[in-house]
XYZ file of N, CA, C and O in Angstrom:
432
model
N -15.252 -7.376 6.580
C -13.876 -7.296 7.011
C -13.045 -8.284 6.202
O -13.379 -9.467 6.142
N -11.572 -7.642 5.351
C -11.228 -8.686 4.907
C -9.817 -9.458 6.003
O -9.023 -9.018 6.834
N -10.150 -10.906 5.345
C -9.044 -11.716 6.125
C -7.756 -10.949 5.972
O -7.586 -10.057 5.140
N -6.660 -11.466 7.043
C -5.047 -11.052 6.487
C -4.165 -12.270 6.961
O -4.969 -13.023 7.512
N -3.253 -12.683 7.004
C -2.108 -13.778 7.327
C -1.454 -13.296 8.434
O -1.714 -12.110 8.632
N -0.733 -13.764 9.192
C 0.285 -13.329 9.974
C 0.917 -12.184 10.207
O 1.170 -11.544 11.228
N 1.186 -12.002 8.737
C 2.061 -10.212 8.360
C 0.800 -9.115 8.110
O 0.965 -8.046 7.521
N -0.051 -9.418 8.476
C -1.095 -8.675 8.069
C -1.545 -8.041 6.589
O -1.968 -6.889 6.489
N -1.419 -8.808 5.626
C -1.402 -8.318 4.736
C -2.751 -9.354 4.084
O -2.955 -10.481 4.537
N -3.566 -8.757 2.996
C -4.748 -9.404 3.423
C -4.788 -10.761 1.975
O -3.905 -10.933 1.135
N -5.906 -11.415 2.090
C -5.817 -12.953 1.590
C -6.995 -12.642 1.186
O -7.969 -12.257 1.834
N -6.779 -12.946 -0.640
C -8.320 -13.193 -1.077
C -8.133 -14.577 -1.967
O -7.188 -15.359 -1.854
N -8.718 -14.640 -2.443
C -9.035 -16.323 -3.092
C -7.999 -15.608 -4.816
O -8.034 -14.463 -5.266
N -7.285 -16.719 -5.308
C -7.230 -16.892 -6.803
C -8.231 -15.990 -7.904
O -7.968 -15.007 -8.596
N -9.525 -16.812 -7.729
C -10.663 -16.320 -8.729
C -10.497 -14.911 -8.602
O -10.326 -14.140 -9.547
N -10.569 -14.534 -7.114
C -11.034 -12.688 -6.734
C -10.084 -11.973 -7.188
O -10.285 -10.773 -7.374
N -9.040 -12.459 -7.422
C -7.835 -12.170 -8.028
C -8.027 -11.168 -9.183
O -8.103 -9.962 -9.418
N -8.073 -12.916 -10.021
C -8.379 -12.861 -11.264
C -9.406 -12.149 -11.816
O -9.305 -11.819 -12.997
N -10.765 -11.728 -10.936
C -11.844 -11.213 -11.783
C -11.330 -9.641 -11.179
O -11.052 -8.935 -12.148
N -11.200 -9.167 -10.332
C -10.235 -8.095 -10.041
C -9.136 -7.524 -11.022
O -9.025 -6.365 -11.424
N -8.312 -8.680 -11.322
C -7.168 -8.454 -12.702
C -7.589 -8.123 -13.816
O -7.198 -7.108 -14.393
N -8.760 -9.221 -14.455
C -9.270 -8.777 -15.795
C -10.507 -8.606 -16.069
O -11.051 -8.713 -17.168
N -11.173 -8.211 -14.604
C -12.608 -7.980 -14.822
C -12.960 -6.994 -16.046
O -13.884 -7.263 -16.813
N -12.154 -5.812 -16.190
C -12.969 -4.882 -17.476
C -12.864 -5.499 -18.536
O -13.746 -5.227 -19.351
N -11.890 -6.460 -18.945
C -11.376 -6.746 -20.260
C -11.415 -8.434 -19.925
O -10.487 -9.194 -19.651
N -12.731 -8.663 -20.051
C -13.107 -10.492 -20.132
C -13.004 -10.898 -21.593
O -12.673 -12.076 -21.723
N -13.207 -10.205 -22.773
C -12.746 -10.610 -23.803
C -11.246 -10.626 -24.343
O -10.804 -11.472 -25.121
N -10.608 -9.666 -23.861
C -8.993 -10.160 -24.135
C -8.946 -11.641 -23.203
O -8.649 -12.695 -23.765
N -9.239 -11.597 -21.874
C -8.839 -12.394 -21.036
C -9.393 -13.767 -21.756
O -8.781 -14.780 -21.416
N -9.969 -13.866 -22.264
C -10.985 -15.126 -22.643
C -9.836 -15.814 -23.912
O -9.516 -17.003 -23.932
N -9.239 -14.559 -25.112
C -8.435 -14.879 -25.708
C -7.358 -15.020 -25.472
O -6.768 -15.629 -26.364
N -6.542 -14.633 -24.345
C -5.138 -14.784 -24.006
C -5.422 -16.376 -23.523
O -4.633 -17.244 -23.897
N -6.451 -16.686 -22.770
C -6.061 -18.139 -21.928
C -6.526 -19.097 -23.337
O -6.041 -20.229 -23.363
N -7.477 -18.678 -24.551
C -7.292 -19.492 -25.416
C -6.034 -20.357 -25.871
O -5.644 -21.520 -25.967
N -5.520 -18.570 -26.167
C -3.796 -18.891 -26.881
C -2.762 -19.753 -25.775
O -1.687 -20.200 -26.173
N -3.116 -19.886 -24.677
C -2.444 -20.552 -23.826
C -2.993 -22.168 -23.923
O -2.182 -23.038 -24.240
N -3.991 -22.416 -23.719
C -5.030 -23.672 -24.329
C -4.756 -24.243 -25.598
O -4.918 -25.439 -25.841
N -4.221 -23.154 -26.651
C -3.787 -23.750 -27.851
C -2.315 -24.447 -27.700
O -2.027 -25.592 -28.050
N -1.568 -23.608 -27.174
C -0.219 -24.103 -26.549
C -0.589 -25.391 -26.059
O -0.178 -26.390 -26.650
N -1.198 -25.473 -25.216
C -0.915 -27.104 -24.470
C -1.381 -27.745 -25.252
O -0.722 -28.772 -25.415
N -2.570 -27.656 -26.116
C -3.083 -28.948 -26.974
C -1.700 -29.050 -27.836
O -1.268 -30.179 -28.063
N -1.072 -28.043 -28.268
C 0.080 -28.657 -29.330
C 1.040 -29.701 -28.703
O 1.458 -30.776 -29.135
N 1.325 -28.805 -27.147
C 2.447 -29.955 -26.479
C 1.777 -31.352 -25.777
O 2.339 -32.431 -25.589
N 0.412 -30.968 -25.462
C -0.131 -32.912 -25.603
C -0.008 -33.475 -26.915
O 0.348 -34.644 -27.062
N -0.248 -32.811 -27.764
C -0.183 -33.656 -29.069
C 1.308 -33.924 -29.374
O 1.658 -34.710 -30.254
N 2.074 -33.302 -28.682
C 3.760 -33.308 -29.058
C 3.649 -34.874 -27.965
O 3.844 -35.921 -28.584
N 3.482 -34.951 -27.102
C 3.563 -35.597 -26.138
C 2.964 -36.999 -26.399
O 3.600 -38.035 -26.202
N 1.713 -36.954 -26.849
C 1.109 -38.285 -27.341
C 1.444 -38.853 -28.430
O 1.317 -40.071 -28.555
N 1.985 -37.990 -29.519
C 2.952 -38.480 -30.623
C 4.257 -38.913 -30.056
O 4.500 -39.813 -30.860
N 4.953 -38.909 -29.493
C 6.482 -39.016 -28.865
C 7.133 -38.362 -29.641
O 8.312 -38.707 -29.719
N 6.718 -37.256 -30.469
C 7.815 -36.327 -31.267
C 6.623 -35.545 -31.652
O 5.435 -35.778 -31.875
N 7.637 -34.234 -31.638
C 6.846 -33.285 -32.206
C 6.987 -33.155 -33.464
O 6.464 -32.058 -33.662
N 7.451 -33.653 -34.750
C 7.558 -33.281 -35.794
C 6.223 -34.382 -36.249
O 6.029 -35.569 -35.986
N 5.502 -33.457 -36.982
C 4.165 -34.035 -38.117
C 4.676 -34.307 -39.345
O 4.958 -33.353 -40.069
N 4.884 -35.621 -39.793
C 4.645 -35.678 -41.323
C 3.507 -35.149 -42.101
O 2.365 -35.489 -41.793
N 3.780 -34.158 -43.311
C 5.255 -33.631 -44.111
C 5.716 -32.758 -43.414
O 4.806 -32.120 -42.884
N 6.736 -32.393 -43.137
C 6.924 -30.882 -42.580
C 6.161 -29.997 -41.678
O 5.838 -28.840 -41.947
N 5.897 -30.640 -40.572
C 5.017 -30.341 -39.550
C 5.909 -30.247 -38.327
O 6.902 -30.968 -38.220
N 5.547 -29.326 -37.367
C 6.607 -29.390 -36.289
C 6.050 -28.390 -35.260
O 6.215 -27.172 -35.196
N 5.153 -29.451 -34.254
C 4.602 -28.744 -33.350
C 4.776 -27.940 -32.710
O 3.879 -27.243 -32.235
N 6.332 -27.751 -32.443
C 6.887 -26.675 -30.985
C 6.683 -25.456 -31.941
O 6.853 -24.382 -31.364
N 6.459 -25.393 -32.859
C 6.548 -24.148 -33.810
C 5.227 -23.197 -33.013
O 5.308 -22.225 -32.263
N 3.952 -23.993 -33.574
C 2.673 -23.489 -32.857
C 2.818 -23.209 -31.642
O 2.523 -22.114 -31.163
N 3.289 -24.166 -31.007
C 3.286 -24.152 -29.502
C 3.548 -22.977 -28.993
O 2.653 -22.377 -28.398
N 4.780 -22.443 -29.124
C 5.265 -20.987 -28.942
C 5.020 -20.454 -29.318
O 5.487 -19.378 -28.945
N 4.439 -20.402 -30.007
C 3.867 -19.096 -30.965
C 2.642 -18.431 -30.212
O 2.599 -17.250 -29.869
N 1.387 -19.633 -29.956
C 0.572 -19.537 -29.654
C 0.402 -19.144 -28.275
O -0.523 -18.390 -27.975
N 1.407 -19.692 -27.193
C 1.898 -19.846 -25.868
C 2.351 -18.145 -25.516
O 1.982 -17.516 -24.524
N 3.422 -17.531 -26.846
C 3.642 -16.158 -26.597
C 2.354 -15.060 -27.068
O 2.209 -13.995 -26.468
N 1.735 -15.340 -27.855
C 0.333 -14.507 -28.009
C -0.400 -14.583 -27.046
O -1.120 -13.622 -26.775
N -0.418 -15.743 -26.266
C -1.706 -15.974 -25.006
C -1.166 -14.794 -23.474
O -1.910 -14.247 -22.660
N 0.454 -14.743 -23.573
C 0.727 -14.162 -22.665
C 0.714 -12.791 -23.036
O 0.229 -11.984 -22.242
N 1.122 -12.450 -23.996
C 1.030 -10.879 -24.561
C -0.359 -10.711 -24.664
O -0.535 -10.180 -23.567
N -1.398 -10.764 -25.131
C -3.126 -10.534 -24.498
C -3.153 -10.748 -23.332
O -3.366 -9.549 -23.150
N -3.144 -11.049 -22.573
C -3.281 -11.580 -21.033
C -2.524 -10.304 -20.290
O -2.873 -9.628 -19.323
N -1.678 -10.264 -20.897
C -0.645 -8.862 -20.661
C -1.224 -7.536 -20.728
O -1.249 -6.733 -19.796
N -1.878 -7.291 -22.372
C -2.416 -6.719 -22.527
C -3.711 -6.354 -21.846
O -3.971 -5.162 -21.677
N -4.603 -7.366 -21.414
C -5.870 -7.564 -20.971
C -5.506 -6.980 -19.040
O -6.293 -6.315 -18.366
N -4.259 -7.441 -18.620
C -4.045 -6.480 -17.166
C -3.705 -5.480 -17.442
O -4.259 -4.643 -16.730
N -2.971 -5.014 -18.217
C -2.452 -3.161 -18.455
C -3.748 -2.379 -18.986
O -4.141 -1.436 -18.298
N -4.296 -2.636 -19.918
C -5.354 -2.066 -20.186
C -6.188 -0.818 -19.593
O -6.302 0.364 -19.917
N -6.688 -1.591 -18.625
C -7.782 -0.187 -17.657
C -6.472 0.781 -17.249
O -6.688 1.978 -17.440
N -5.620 0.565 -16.906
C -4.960 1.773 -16.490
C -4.418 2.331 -17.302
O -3.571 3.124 -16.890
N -4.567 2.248 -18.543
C -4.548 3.450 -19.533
C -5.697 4.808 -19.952
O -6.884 4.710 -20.262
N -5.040 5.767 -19.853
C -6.193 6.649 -19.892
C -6.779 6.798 -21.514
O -6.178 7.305 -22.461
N -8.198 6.162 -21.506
C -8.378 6.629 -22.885
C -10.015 6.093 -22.788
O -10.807 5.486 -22.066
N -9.875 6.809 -24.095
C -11.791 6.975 -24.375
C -12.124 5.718 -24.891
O -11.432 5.164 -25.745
N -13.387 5.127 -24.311
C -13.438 3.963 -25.137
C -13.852 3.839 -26.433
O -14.060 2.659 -26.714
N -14.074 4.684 -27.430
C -13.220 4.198 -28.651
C -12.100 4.170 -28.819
O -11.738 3.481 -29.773
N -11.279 4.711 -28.199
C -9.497 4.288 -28.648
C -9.482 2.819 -27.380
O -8.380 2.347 -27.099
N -10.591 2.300 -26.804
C -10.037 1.059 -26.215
C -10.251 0.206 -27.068
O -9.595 -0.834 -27.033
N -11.299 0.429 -28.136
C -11.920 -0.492 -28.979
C -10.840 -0.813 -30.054
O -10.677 -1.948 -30.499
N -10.023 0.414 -30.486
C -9.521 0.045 -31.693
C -8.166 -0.768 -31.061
O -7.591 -1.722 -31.584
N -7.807 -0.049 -29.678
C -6.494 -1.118 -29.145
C -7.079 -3.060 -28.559
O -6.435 -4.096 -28.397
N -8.273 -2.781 -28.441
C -8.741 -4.494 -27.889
C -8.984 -5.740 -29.576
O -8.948 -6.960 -29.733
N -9.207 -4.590 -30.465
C -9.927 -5.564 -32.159
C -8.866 -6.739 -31.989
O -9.051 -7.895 -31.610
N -6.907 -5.654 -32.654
C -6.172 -6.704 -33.370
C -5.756 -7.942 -32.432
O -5.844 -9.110 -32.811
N -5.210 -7.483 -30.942
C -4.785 -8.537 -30.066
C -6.050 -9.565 -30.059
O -5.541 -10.684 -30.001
N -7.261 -9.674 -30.088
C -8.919 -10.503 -30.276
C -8.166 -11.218 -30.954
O -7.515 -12.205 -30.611
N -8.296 -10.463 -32.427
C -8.245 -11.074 -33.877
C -7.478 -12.173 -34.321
O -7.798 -13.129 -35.027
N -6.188 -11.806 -33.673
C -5.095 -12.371 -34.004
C -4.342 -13.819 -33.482
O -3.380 -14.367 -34.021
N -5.041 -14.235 -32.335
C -4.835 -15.564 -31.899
C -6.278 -16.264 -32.903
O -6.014 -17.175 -33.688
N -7.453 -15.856 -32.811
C -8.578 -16.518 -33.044
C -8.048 -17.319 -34.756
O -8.171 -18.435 -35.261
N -7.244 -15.576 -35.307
C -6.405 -16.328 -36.798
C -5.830 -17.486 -36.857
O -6.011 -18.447 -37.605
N -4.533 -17.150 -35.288
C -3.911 -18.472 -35.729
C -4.220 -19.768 -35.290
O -3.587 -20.786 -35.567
N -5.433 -19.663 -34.445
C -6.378 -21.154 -34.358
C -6.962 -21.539 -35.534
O -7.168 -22.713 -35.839
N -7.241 -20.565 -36.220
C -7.977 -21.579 -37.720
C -6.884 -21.801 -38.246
O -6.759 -23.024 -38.306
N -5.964 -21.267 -38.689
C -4.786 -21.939 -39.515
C -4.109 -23.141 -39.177
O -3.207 -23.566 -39.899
């Protein structure tokens, strides 16, 4: 039986949520919260520097957002996903570039 609140509407935990949200697609999900992880290391490092600009021509908020908007667009991607109707090879070729493309801009 599941719990409910007051209004009757029912209460599951965060996690159950979450593995509910992106249970089919744990590898987008794994890369969207990267790209979000990359975000904050830039703004601690913005933060522990007291400026975000890196000598030469370095300028953290750049990454930051960058990385911060890729983590949410996979993550995005990684909940819309299953409810698209399609064969899983056309899931494969839509899951490669969104993977690919944060993992890029962590090595750079």
């Amino acid at each position: 039986m599941h719990k409910s609140d007051e209004r009757g509407a029912a209460v599951t935990s965060p996690p159950s949520v979450l593995r509910a949200l992106f249970g089919e697609e744990r590898l987008l999900a794994g890369v969207g919260l990267l790209g979000l992880a990359l975000a904050a290391a830039c703004a601690a490092g913005a933060l522990l520097r007291g400026t975000a600009i890196v000598p030469p021509d370095g300028d953290l908020t750049k990454p930051m957002s960058f990385d911060g908007a890729i983590g949410i667009w996979v993550l995005t991607i990684a909940a819309l996903l299953p409810y698209a109707d399609s064969r899983p090879r056309e899931r494969r070729a839509r899951v490669g570039p969104p993977t690919v493309t944060p993992v890029g801009a962590g090595l750079e």
